[in-house]
């Protein structure tokens, strides 16, 4: 029995999947708290993607991950009836629509942070105690009080977010914009990863994932996964543990999917040689 088929290996794989599903909850908690300030009149349907981009994105990716797991490991060839294929395709299309919508949500967030304006009439954060919040991180705001106002910033110039009673100093704004850019880059790169992986699966179904095609696919994925790894390191350095943990788990999860595809390819090659 190989390690890929051991109970320990499968248990670890599905534990990673379970942790990713749990991250949906953590992202929702973060974004729900931020949405109360960002959308003081409530989150409408038109703002849903913008307000909960990470939550929707993660949920869609978890379902899509399970689709890949079913297709590359769980289901055998005889399971792929017309009904099953149509059902899988429908779920995948829904996931991709949500993922692309979430990507647009990240772009909207980036645009939102570009629209900040200098706060006029106050150069001391303590003047805002009781009525304002301070942006300590992306999607994280803390109420400014007389007790904590001196701990956020020593700057005398602050910036107000559009239609929000929330401010940040220049250094904090730079960090928030950088994190927003990393969100956009990370989401875009994952879309490219899944496009390559989708091509791998379709080519493997026809036993065409070999030679130059396989080498090209692997080279592209090395570049893409390395970019995602850099994003995870950035989140780790900046102390955003939820984003770092989520990024790390996704890399591990898709490593398992890559192993599934590799094993599938090896089995197909062995079967062909035995004919």
PDB file of C-alpha atoms in Angstrom:
ATOM      1  CA  UNK A   1       0.000   0.000   0.000  1.00  0.00           C
ATOM      2  CA  UNK A   2       1.468   3.357  -1.003  1.00  0.00           C
ATOM      3  CA  UNK A   3       1.373   6.490   1.115  1.00  0.00           C
ATOM      4  CA  UNK A   4      -1.155   8.077  -1.263  1.00  0.00           C
ATOM      5  CA  UNK A   5      -3.670   5.352  -0.356  1.00  0.00           C
ATOM      6  CA  UNK A   6      -2.976   5.237   3.369  1.00  0.00           C
ATOM      7  CA  UNK A   7      -5.629   6.272   5.862  1.00  0.00           C
ATOM      8  CA  UNK A   8      -3.213   8.759   7.390  1.00  0.00           C
ATOM      9  CA  UNK A   9      -2.696  10.521   4.072  1.00  0.00           C
ATOM     10  CA  UNK A  10      -6.407  10.668   3.299  1.00  0.00           C
ATOM     11  CA  UNK A  11      -7.174  11.801   6.834  1.00  0.00           C
ATOM     12  CA  UNK A  12      -4.677  14.650   6.515  1.00  0.00           C
ATOM     13  CA  UNK A  13      -6.090  15.654   3.142  1.00  0.00           C
ATOM     14  CA  UNK A  14      -9.672  15.826   4.351  1.00  0.00           C
ATOM     15  CA  UNK A  15      -8.603  17.607   7.546  1.00  0.00           C
ATOM     16  CA  UNK A  16      -7.122  20.351   5.350  1.00  0.00           C
ATOM     17  CA  UNK A  17     -10.383  20.514   3.397  1.00  0.00           C
ATOM     18  CA  UNK A  18     -12.309  20.802   6.679  1.00  0.00           C
ATOM     19  CA  UNK A  19     -10.082  23.643   7.918  1.00  0.00           C
ATOM     20  CA  UNK A  20     -10.680  25.473   4.645  1.00  0.00           C
ATOM     21  CA  UNK A  21     -14.426  25.107   5.112  1.00  0.00           C
ATOM     22  CA  UNK A  22     -14.041  26.527   8.649  1.00  0.00           C
ATOM     23  CA  UNK A  23     -12.265  29.569   7.201  1.00  0.00           C
ATOM     24  CA  UNK A  24     -15.541  30.544   5.536  1.00  0.00           C
ATOM     25  CA  UNK A  25     -16.842  31.311   9.031  1.00  0.00           C
ATOM     26  CA  UNK A  26     -13.756  33.314  10.073  1.00  0.00           C
ATOM     27  CA  UNK A  27     -13.862  35.450   6.931  1.00  0.00           C
ATOM     28  CA  UNK A  28     -17.573  36.065   7.466  1.00  0.00           C
ATOM     29  CA  UNK A  29     -16.949  37.263  11.035  1.00  0.00           C
ATOM     30  CA  UNK A  30     -14.244  39.677   9.820  1.00  0.00           C
ATOM     31  CA  UNK A  31     -16.265  41.024   6.921  1.00  0.00           C
ATOM     32  CA  UNK A  32     -19.510  41.258   8.893  1.00  0.00           C
ATOM     33  CA  UNK A  33     -17.821  43.531  11.443  1.00  0.00           C
ATOM     34  CA  UNK A  34     -16.254  45.670   8.701  1.00  0.00           C
ATOM     35  CA  UNK A  35     -19.531  45.887   6.750  1.00  0.00           C
ATOM     36  CA  UNK A  36     -21.274  47.575   9.692  1.00  0.00           C
ATOM     37  CA  UNK A  37     -18.957  50.560   9.190  1.00  0.00           C
ATOM     38  CA  UNK A  38     -18.393  50.362   5.460  1.00  0.00           C
ATOM     39  CA  UNK A  39     -22.135  50.123   4.741  1.00  0.00           C
ATOM     40  CA  UNK A  40     -23.879  52.031   7.566  1.00  0.00           C
ATOM     41  CA  UNK A  41     -27.227  51.813   5.746  1.00  0.00           C
ATOM     42  CA  UNK A  42     -26.975  48.034   5.460  1.00  0.00           C
ATOM     43  CA  UNK A  43     -25.574  45.677   2.850  1.00  0.00           C
ATOM     44  CA  UNK A  44     -27.887  45.453  -0.130  1.00  0.00           C
ATOM     45  CA  UNK A  45     -27.835  42.877  -2.881  1.00  0.00           C
ATOM     46  CA  UNK A  46     -25.773  45.217  -5.091  1.00  0.00           C
ATOM     47  CA  UNK A  47     -23.100  45.485  -2.366  1.00  0.00           C
ATOM     48  CA  UNK A  48     -23.138  41.851  -1.287  1.00  0.00           C
ATOM     49  CA  UNK A  49     -20.085  40.775  -3.296  1.00  0.00           C
ATOM     50  CA  UNK A  50     -18.101  43.857  -2.298  1.00  0.00           C
ATOM     51  CA  UNK A  51     -18.937  43.449   1.391  1.00  0.00           C
ATOM     52  CA  UNK A  52     -18.358  39.694   1.583  1.00  0.00           C
ATOM     53  CA  UNK A  53     -15.867  39.075  -1.216  1.00  0.00           C
ATOM     54  CA  UNK A  54     -13.567  36.835   0.852  1.00  0.00           C
ATOM     55  CA  UNK A  55     -16.438  34.820   2.348  1.00  0.00           C
ATOM     56  CA  UNK A  56     -18.126  34.169  -1.003  1.00  0.00           C
ATOM     57  CA  UNK A  57     -14.791  33.544  -2.693  1.00  0.00           C
ATOM     58  CA  UNK A  58     -13.724  30.987  -0.079  1.00  0.00           C
ATOM     59  CA  UNK A  59     -17.082  29.189  -0.096  1.00  0.00           C
ATOM     60  CA  UNK A  60     -17.038  28.870  -3.889  1.00  0.00           C
ATOM     61  CA  UNK A  61     -13.435  27.664  -3.858  1.00  0.00           C
ATOM     62  CA  UNK A  62     -14.200  25.016  -1.215  1.00  0.00           C
ATOM     63  CA  UNK A  63     -17.010  23.612  -3.362  1.00  0.00           C
ATOM     64  CA  UNK A  64     -14.799  23.755  -6.457  1.00  0.00           C
ATOM     65  CA  UNK A  65     -12.017  21.977  -4.558  1.00  0.00           C
ATOM     66  CA  UNK A  66     -14.447  19.190  -3.701  1.00  0.00           C
ATOM     67  CA  UNK A  67     -15.402  18.977  -7.388  1.00  0.00           C
ATOM     68  CA  UNK A  68     -11.747  18.459  -8.288  1.00  0.00           C
ATOM     69  CA  UNK A  69     -11.431  15.859  -5.518  1.00  0.00           C
ATOM     70  CA  UNK A  70     -14.442  13.961  -6.843  1.00  0.00           C
ATOM     71  CA  UNK A  71     -13.233  14.098 -10.425  1.00  0.00           C
ATOM     72  CA  UNK A  72      -9.576  13.263  -9.839  1.00  0.00           C
ATOM     73  CA  UNK A  73      -9.797  10.777  -6.973  1.00  0.00           C
ATOM     74  CA  UNK A  74     -13.166   9.715  -5.587  1.00  0.00           C
ATOM     75  CA  UNK A  75     -15.168   8.858  -8.704  1.00  0.00           C
ATOM     76  CA  UNK A  76     -14.176   6.011 -10.994  1.00  0.00           C
ATOM     77  CA  UNK A  77     -14.640   6.116 -14.760  1.00  0.00           C
ATOM     78  CA  UNK A  78     -17.889   4.147 -14.601  1.00  0.00           C
ATOM     79  CA  UNK A  79     -19.389   6.740 -12.240  1.00  0.00           C
ATOM     80  CA  UNK A  80     -19.267   9.460 -14.900  1.00  0.00           C
ATOM     81  CA  UNK A  81     -22.743   9.012 -16.316  1.00  0.00           C
ATOM     82  CA  UNK A  82     -24.334  11.778 -18.351  1.00  0.00           C
ATOM     83  CA  UNK A  83     -26.323  12.920 -15.308  1.00  0.00           C
ATOM     84  CA  UNK A  84     -23.242  13.043 -13.094  1.00  0.00           C
ATOM     85  CA  UNK A  85     -21.262  14.963 -15.704  1.00  0.00           C
ATOM     86  CA  UNK A  86     -24.046  17.521 -16.115  1.00  0.00           C
ATOM     87  CA  UNK A  87     -24.395  17.928 -12.349  1.00  0.00           C
ATOM     88  CA  UNK A  88     -20.660  18.435 -11.888  1.00  0.00           C
ATOM     89  CA  UNK A  89     -20.554  20.893 -14.762  1.00  0.00           C
ATOM     90  CA  UNK A  90     -23.466  22.906 -13.364  1.00  0.00           C
ATOM     91  CA  UNK A  91     -21.873  23.166  -9.914  1.00  0.00           C
ATOM     92  CA  UNK A  92     -18.533  24.163 -11.444  1.00  0.00           C
ATOM     93  CA  UNK A  93     -20.153  26.913 -13.523  1.00  0.00           C
ATOM     94  CA  UNK A  94     -21.891  28.320 -10.435  1.00  0.00           C
ATOM     95  CA  UNK A  95     -18.579  28.249  -8.542  1.00  0.00           C
ATOM     96  CA  UNK A  96     -16.731  30.027 -11.324  1.00  0.00           C
ATOM     97  CA  UNK A  97     -19.418  32.716 -11.551  1.00  0.00           C
ATOM     98  CA  UNK A  98     -19.092  33.350  -7.810  1.00  0.00           C
ATOM     99  CA  UNK A  99     -15.280  33.285  -7.911  1.00  0.00           C
ATOM    100  CA  UNK A 100     -15.142  35.800 -10.759  1.00  0.00           C
ATOM    101  CA  UNK A 101     -17.722  37.938  -8.955  1.00  0.00           C
ATOM    102  CA  UNK A 102     -15.582  37.794  -5.796  1.00  0.00           C
ATOM    103  CA  UNK A 103     -12.559  38.843  -7.842  1.00  0.00           C
ATOM    104  CA  UNK A 104     -14.558  41.882  -8.956  1.00  0.00           C
ATOM    105  CA  UNK A 105     -15.371  42.426  -5.289  1.00  0.00           C
ATOM    106  CA  UNK A 106     -11.657  42.605  -4.486  1.00  0.00           C
ATOM    107  CA  UNK A 107     -11.268  45.151  -7.291  1.00  0.00           C
ATOM    108  CA  UNK A 108     -14.158  47.167  -5.832  1.00  0.00           C
ATOM    109  CA  UNK A 109     -12.474  47.095  -2.421  1.00  0.00           C
ATOM    110  CA  UNK A 110      -9.269  48.376  -3.981  1.00  0.00           C
ATOM    111  CA  UNK A 111     -11.179  51.197  -5.657  1.00  0.00           C
ATOM    112  CA  UNK A 112     -12.913  51.970  -2.352  1.00  0.00           C
ATOM    113  CA  UNK A 113      -9.582  52.508  -0.586  1.00  0.00           C
ATOM    114  CA  UNK A 114      -8.382  54.710  -3.448  1.00  0.00           C
ATOM    115  CA  UNK A 115     -11.264  57.104  -2.760  1.00  0.00           C
ATOM    116  CA  UNK A 116     -10.129  58.180   0.721  1.00  0.00           C
ATOM    117  CA  UNK A 117      -9.985  61.918   1.409  1.00  0.00           C
ATOM    118  CA  UNK A 118      -7.881  63.943   3.857  1.00  0.00           C
ATOM    119  CA  UNK A 119      -9.721  64.544   7.114  1.00  0.00           C
ATOM    120  CA  UNK A 120     -10.174  68.274   7.609  1.00  0.00           C
ATOM    121  CA  UNK A 121     -10.526  70.109  10.898  1.00  0.00           C
ATOM    122  CA  UNK A 122      -8.657  67.712  13.155  1.00  0.00           C
ATOM    123  CA  UNK A 123      -4.967  66.908  13.632  1.00  0.00           C
ATOM    124  CA  UNK A 124      -5.347  64.930  16.859  1.00  0.00           C
ATOM    125  CA  UNK A 125      -6.916  61.484  16.827  1.00  0.00           C
ATOM    126  CA  UNK A 126      -8.217  62.033  20.354  1.00  0.00           C
ATOM    127  CA  UNK A 127     -10.534  64.720  18.987  1.00  0.00           C
ATOM    128  CA  UNK A 128     -12.432  61.892  17.279  1.00  0.00           C
ATOM    129  CA  UNK A 129     -12.951  59.799  20.413  1.00  0.00           C
ATOM    130  CA  UNK A 130     -16.447  58.463  20.857  1.00  0.00           C
ATOM    131  CA  UNK A 131     -17.703  58.922  17.307  1.00  0.00           C
ATOM    132  CA  UNK A 132     -15.062  57.506  14.989  1.00  0.00           C
ATOM    133  CA  UNK A 133     -13.165  54.296  14.302  1.00  0.00           C
ATOM    134  CA  UNK A 134      -9.574  53.706  13.265  1.00  0.00           C
ATOM    135  CA  UNK A 135      -8.601  51.260  10.512  1.00  0.00           C
ATOM    136  CA  UNK A 136      -6.016  49.026  12.144  1.00  0.00           C
ATOM    137  CA  UNK A 137      -5.978  46.618   9.211  1.00  0.00           C
ATOM    138  CA  UNK A 138      -7.812  45.705   6.037  1.00  0.00           C
ATOM    139  CA  UNK A 139     -11.442  45.006   7.056  1.00  0.00           C
ATOM    140  CA  UNK A 140     -10.617  45.648  10.728  1.00  0.00           C
ATOM    141  CA  UNK A 141     -11.757  48.809  12.497  1.00  0.00           C
ATOM    142  CA  UNK A 142     -11.502  49.731  16.178  1.00  0.00           C
ATOM    143  CA  UNK A 143     -13.592  52.401  17.904  1.00  0.00           C
ATOM    144  CA  UNK A 144     -11.534  55.431  18.927  1.00  0.00           C
ATOM    145  CA  UNK A 145     -11.917  56.161  22.647  1.00  0.00           C
ATOM    146  CA  UNK A 146     -10.242  58.521  25.094  1.00  0.00           C
ATOM    147  CA  UNK A 147      -8.366  55.544  26.499  1.00  0.00           C
ATOM    148  CA  UNK A 148      -6.913  54.212  23.235  1.00  0.00           C
ATOM    149  CA  UNK A 149      -6.715  57.266  20.939  1.00  0.00           C
ATOM    150  CA  UNK A 150      -3.040  57.858  21.658  1.00  0.00           C
ATOM    151  CA  UNK A 151      -2.042  54.301  20.827  1.00  0.00           C
ATOM    152  CA  UNK A 152      -3.069  54.184  17.151  1.00  0.00           C
ATOM    153  CA  UNK A 153      -0.905  56.861  15.557  1.00  0.00           C
ATOM    154  CA  UNK A 154       1.406  59.789  16.242  1.00  0.00           C
ATOM    155  CA  UNK A 155       0.589  61.433  12.905  1.00  0.00           C
ATOM    156  CA  UNK A 156      -1.250  64.734  12.652  1.00  0.00           C
ATOM    157  CA  UNK A 157      -2.758  64.093   9.212  1.00  0.00           C
ATOM    158  CA  UNK A 158      -5.499  61.493   8.782  1.00  0.00           C
ATOM    159  CA  UNK A 159      -7.604  60.194   5.929  1.00  0.00           C
ATOM    160  CA  UNK A 160     -11.312  59.415   5.979  1.00  0.00           C
ATOM    161  CA  UNK A 161     -12.846  56.503   4.110  1.00  0.00           C
ATOM    162  CA  UNK A 162     -15.759  57.430   1.827  1.00  0.00           C
ATOM    163  CA  UNK A 163     -19.126  57.588   3.606  1.00  0.00           C
ATOM    164  CA  UNK A 164     -17.586  56.127   6.778  1.00  0.00           C
ATOM    165  CA  UNK A 165     -16.751  57.586  10.162  1.00  0.00           C
ATOM    166  CA  UNK A 166     -13.411  55.804  10.011  1.00  0.00           C
ATOM    167  CA  UNK A 167      -9.909  57.190   9.567  1.00  0.00           C
ATOM    168  CA  UNK A 168      -6.325  56.046   9.105  1.00  0.00           C
ATOM    169  CA  UNK A 169      -2.940  57.740   8.891  1.00  0.00           C
ATOM    170  CA  UNK A 170      -0.695  57.755   5.792  1.00  0.00           C
ATOM    171  CA  UNK A 171       1.358  54.737   6.856  1.00  0.00           C
ATOM    172  CA  UNK A 172      -1.741  52.724   7.681  1.00  0.00           C
ATOM    173  CA  UNK A 173      -3.362  53.681   4.392  1.00  0.00           C
ATOM    174  CA  UNK A 174      -0.294  52.490   2.501  1.00  0.00           C
ATOM    175  CA  UNK A 175      -0.390  49.119   4.300  1.00  0.00           C
ATOM    176  CA  UNK A 176      -4.128  48.707   3.693  1.00  0.00           C
ATOM    177  CA  UNK A 177      -3.770  49.467  -0.013  1.00  0.00           C
ATOM    178  CA  UNK A 178      -0.887  47.001  -0.237  1.00  0.00           C
ATOM    179  CA  UNK A 179      -3.027  44.293   1.377  1.00  0.00           C
ATOM    180  CA  UNK A 180      -5.884  45.114  -0.996  1.00  0.00           C
ATOM    181  CA  UNK A 181      -3.505  44.751  -3.952  1.00  0.00           C
ATOM    182  CA  UNK A 182      -2.283  41.396  -2.621  1.00  0.00           C
ATOM    183  CA  UNK A 183      -5.927  40.263  -2.395  1.00  0.00           C
ATOM    184  CA  UNK A 184      -6.453  41.174  -6.052  1.00  0.00           C
ATOM    185  CA  UNK A 185      -3.209  39.544  -7.219  1.00  0.00           C
ATOM    186  CA  UNK A 186      -3.829  36.416  -5.148  1.00  0.00           C
ATOM    187  CA  UNK A 187      -7.378  36.021  -6.477  1.00  0.00           C
ATOM    188  CA  UNK A 188      -6.244  36.600 -10.056  1.00  0.00           C
ATOM    189  CA  UNK A 189      -3.402  34.088  -9.822  1.00  0.00           C
ATOM    190  CA  UNK A 190      -5.724  31.460  -8.361  1.00  0.00           C
ATOM    191  CA  UNK A 191      -7.996  31.929 -11.363  1.00  0.00           C
ATOM    192  CA  UNK A 192      -5.007  31.217 -13.609  1.00  0.00           C
ATOM    193  CA  UNK A 193      -4.087  28.160 -11.520  1.00  0.00           C
ATOM    194  CA  UNK A 194      -7.540  26.681 -11.840  1.00  0.00           C
ATOM    195  CA  UNK A 195      -7.575  27.349 -15.594  1.00  0.00           C
ATOM    196  CA  UNK A 196      -4.347  25.359 -15.962  1.00  0.00           C
ATOM    197  CA  UNK A 197      -5.656  22.612 -13.678  1.00  0.00           C
ATOM    198  CA  UNK A 198      -8.924  22.417 -15.608  1.00  0.00           C
ATOM    199  CA  UNK A 199      -6.869  21.989 -18.786  1.00  0.00           C
ATOM    200  CA  UNK A 200      -4.836  19.261 -17.063  1.00  0.00           C
ATOM    201  CA  UNK A 201      -7.965  17.345 -16.086  1.00  0.00           C
ATOM    202  CA  UNK A 202      -9.542  17.605 -19.549  1.00  0.00           C
ATOM    203  CA  UNK A 203      -6.289  16.573 -21.252  1.00  0.00           C
ATOM    204  CA  UNK A 204      -5.809  13.696 -18.823  1.00  0.00           C
ATOM    205  CA  UNK A 205      -9.306  12.442 -19.617  1.00  0.00           C
ATOM    206  CA  UNK A 206      -8.041  12.004 -23.187  1.00  0.00           C
ATOM    207  CA  UNK A 207      -4.583  10.763 -22.105  1.00  0.00           C
ATOM    208  CA  UNK A 208      -2.974  13.828 -23.691  1.00  0.00           C
ATOM    209  CA  UNK A 209      -1.270  15.210 -20.575  1.00  0.00           C
ATOM    210  CA  UNK A 210       2.199  14.067 -21.619  1.00  0.00           C
ATOM    211  CA  UNK A 211       5.466  15.316 -23.096  1.00  0.00           C
ATOM    212  CA  UNK A 212       5.738  19.009 -23.939  1.00  0.00           C
ATOM    213  CA  UNK A 213       2.183  19.722 -22.798  1.00  0.00           C
ATOM    214  CA  UNK A 214       2.910  18.294 -19.349  1.00  0.00           C
ATOM    215  CA  UNK A 215       6.207  20.183 -19.047  1.00  0.00           C
ATOM    216  CA  UNK A 216       4.561  23.456 -20.053  1.00  0.00           C
ATOM    217  CA  UNK A 217       1.743  22.922 -17.566  1.00  0.00           C
ATOM    218  CA  UNK A 218       4.210  22.169 -14.762  1.00  0.00           C
ATOM    219  CA  UNK A 219       6.350  25.214 -15.600  1.00  0.00           C
ATOM    220  CA  UNK A 220       3.312  27.517 -15.534  1.00  0.00           C
ATOM    221  CA  UNK A 221       2.142  26.116 -12.223  1.00  0.00           C
ATOM    222  CA  UNK A 222       5.580  26.529 -10.630  1.00  0.00           C
ATOM    223  CA  UNK A 223       5.449  30.260 -11.415  1.00  0.00           C
ATOM    224  CA  UNK A 224       1.836  30.596 -10.271  1.00  0.00           C
ATOM    225  CA  UNK A 225       2.231  28.609  -7.042  1.00  0.00           C
ATOM    226  CA  UNK A 226       5.418  30.530  -6.211  1.00  0.00           C
ATOM    227  CA  UNK A 227       3.499  33.796  -6.588  1.00  0.00           C
ATOM    228  CA  UNK A 228       0.823  32.480  -4.229  1.00  0.00           C
ATOM    229  CA  UNK A 229       3.540  31.407  -1.797  1.00  0.00           C
ATOM    230  CA  UNK A 230       4.938  34.963  -1.815  1.00  0.00           C
ATOM    231  CA  UNK A 231       1.451  36.315  -1.055  1.00  0.00           C
ATOM    232  CA  UNK A 232       1.178  33.935   1.912  1.00  0.00           C
ATOM    233  CA  UNK A 233       4.578  35.097   3.206  1.00  0.00           C
ATOM    234  CA  UNK A 234       3.491  38.728   2.885  1.00  0.00           C
ATOM    235  CA  UNK A 235       0.367  38.085   4.955  1.00  0.00           C
ATOM    236  CA  UNK A 236       2.460  36.229   7.515  1.00  0.00           C
ATOM    237  CA  UNK A 237       4.911  39.129   7.825  1.00  0.00           C
ATOM    238  CA  UNK A 238       2.104  41.657   8.165  1.00  0.00           C
ATOM    239  CA  UNK A 239       0.528  39.621  10.928  1.00  0.00           C
ATOM    240  CA  UNK A 240      -2.721  38.852   9.121  1.00  0.00           C
ATOM    241  CA  UNK A 241      -2.958  35.315  10.462  1.00  0.00           C
ATOM    242  CA  UNK A 242      -6.344  34.419   8.967  1.00  0.00           C
ATOM    243  CA  UNK A 243      -5.208  35.322   5.438  1.00  0.00           C
ATOM    244  CA  UNK A 244      -1.835  33.606   5.958  1.00  0.00           C
ATOM    245  CA  UNK A 245      -3.435  30.446   7.339  1.00  0.00           C
ATOM    246  CA  UNK A 246      -6.001  30.397   4.535  1.00  0.00           C
ATOM    247  CA  UNK A 247      -3.313  30.864   1.854  1.00  0.00           C
ATOM    248  CA  UNK A 248      -1.175  28.102   3.365  1.00  0.00           C
ATOM    249  CA  UNK A 249      -4.095  25.664   3.524  1.00  0.00           C
ATOM    250  CA  UNK A 250      -5.053  26.347  -0.106  1.00  0.00           C
ATOM    251  CA  UNK A 251      -1.524  25.611  -1.277  1.00  0.00           C
ATOM    252  CA  UNK A 252      -1.577  22.336   0.649  1.00  0.00           C
ATOM    253  CA  UNK A 253      -5.056  21.475  -0.649  1.00  0.00           C
ATOM    254  CA  UNK A 254      -4.094  21.969  -4.284  1.00  0.00           C
ATOM    255  CA  UNK A 255      -0.886  20.025  -3.684  1.00  0.00           C
ATOM    256  CA  UNK A 256      -3.203  17.109  -2.874  1.00  0.00           C
ATOM    257  CA  UNK A 257      -5.167  17.715  -6.083  1.00  0.00           C
ATOM    258  CA  UNK A 258      -1.905  17.778  -8.048  1.00  0.00           C
ATOM    259  CA  UNK A 259      -1.006  14.424  -6.482  1.00  0.00           C
ATOM    260  CA  UNK A 260      -4.426  13.087  -7.474  1.00  0.00           C
ATOM    261  CA  UNK A 261      -3.824  14.116 -11.092  1.00  0.00           C
ATOM    262  CA  UNK A 262      -0.298  12.659 -11.071  1.00  0.00           C
ATOM    263  CA  UNK A 263      -1.560   9.348  -9.688  1.00  0.00           C
ATOM    264  CA  UNK A 264      -4.385   9.316 -12.228  1.00  0.00           C
ATOM    265  CA  UNK A 265      -1.868   9.896 -15.016  1.00  0.00           C
ATOM    266  CA  UNK A 266       0.415   7.116 -13.726  1.00  0.00           C
ATOM    267  CA  UNK A 267      -2.479   4.677 -13.489  1.00  0.00           C
ATOM    268  CA  UNK A 268      -3.581   5.540 -17.032  1.00  0.00           C
ATOM    269  CA  UNK A 269      -0.042   5.009 -18.335  1.00  0.00           C
ATOM    270  CA  UNK A 270       0.252   1.685 -16.483  1.00  0.00           C
ATOM    271  CA  UNK A 271      -3.103   0.569 -17.831  1.00  0.00           C
ATOM    272  CA  UNK A 272      -2.028   1.458 -21.368  1.00  0.00           C
ATOM    273  CA  UNK A 273       1.185  -0.478 -21.028  1.00  0.00           C
ATOM    274  CA  UNK A 274      -0.690  -3.541 -19.802  1.00  0.00           C
ATOM    275  CA  UNK A 275      -3.021  -3.621 -22.787  1.00  0.00           C
TER     276      UNK A 275
END
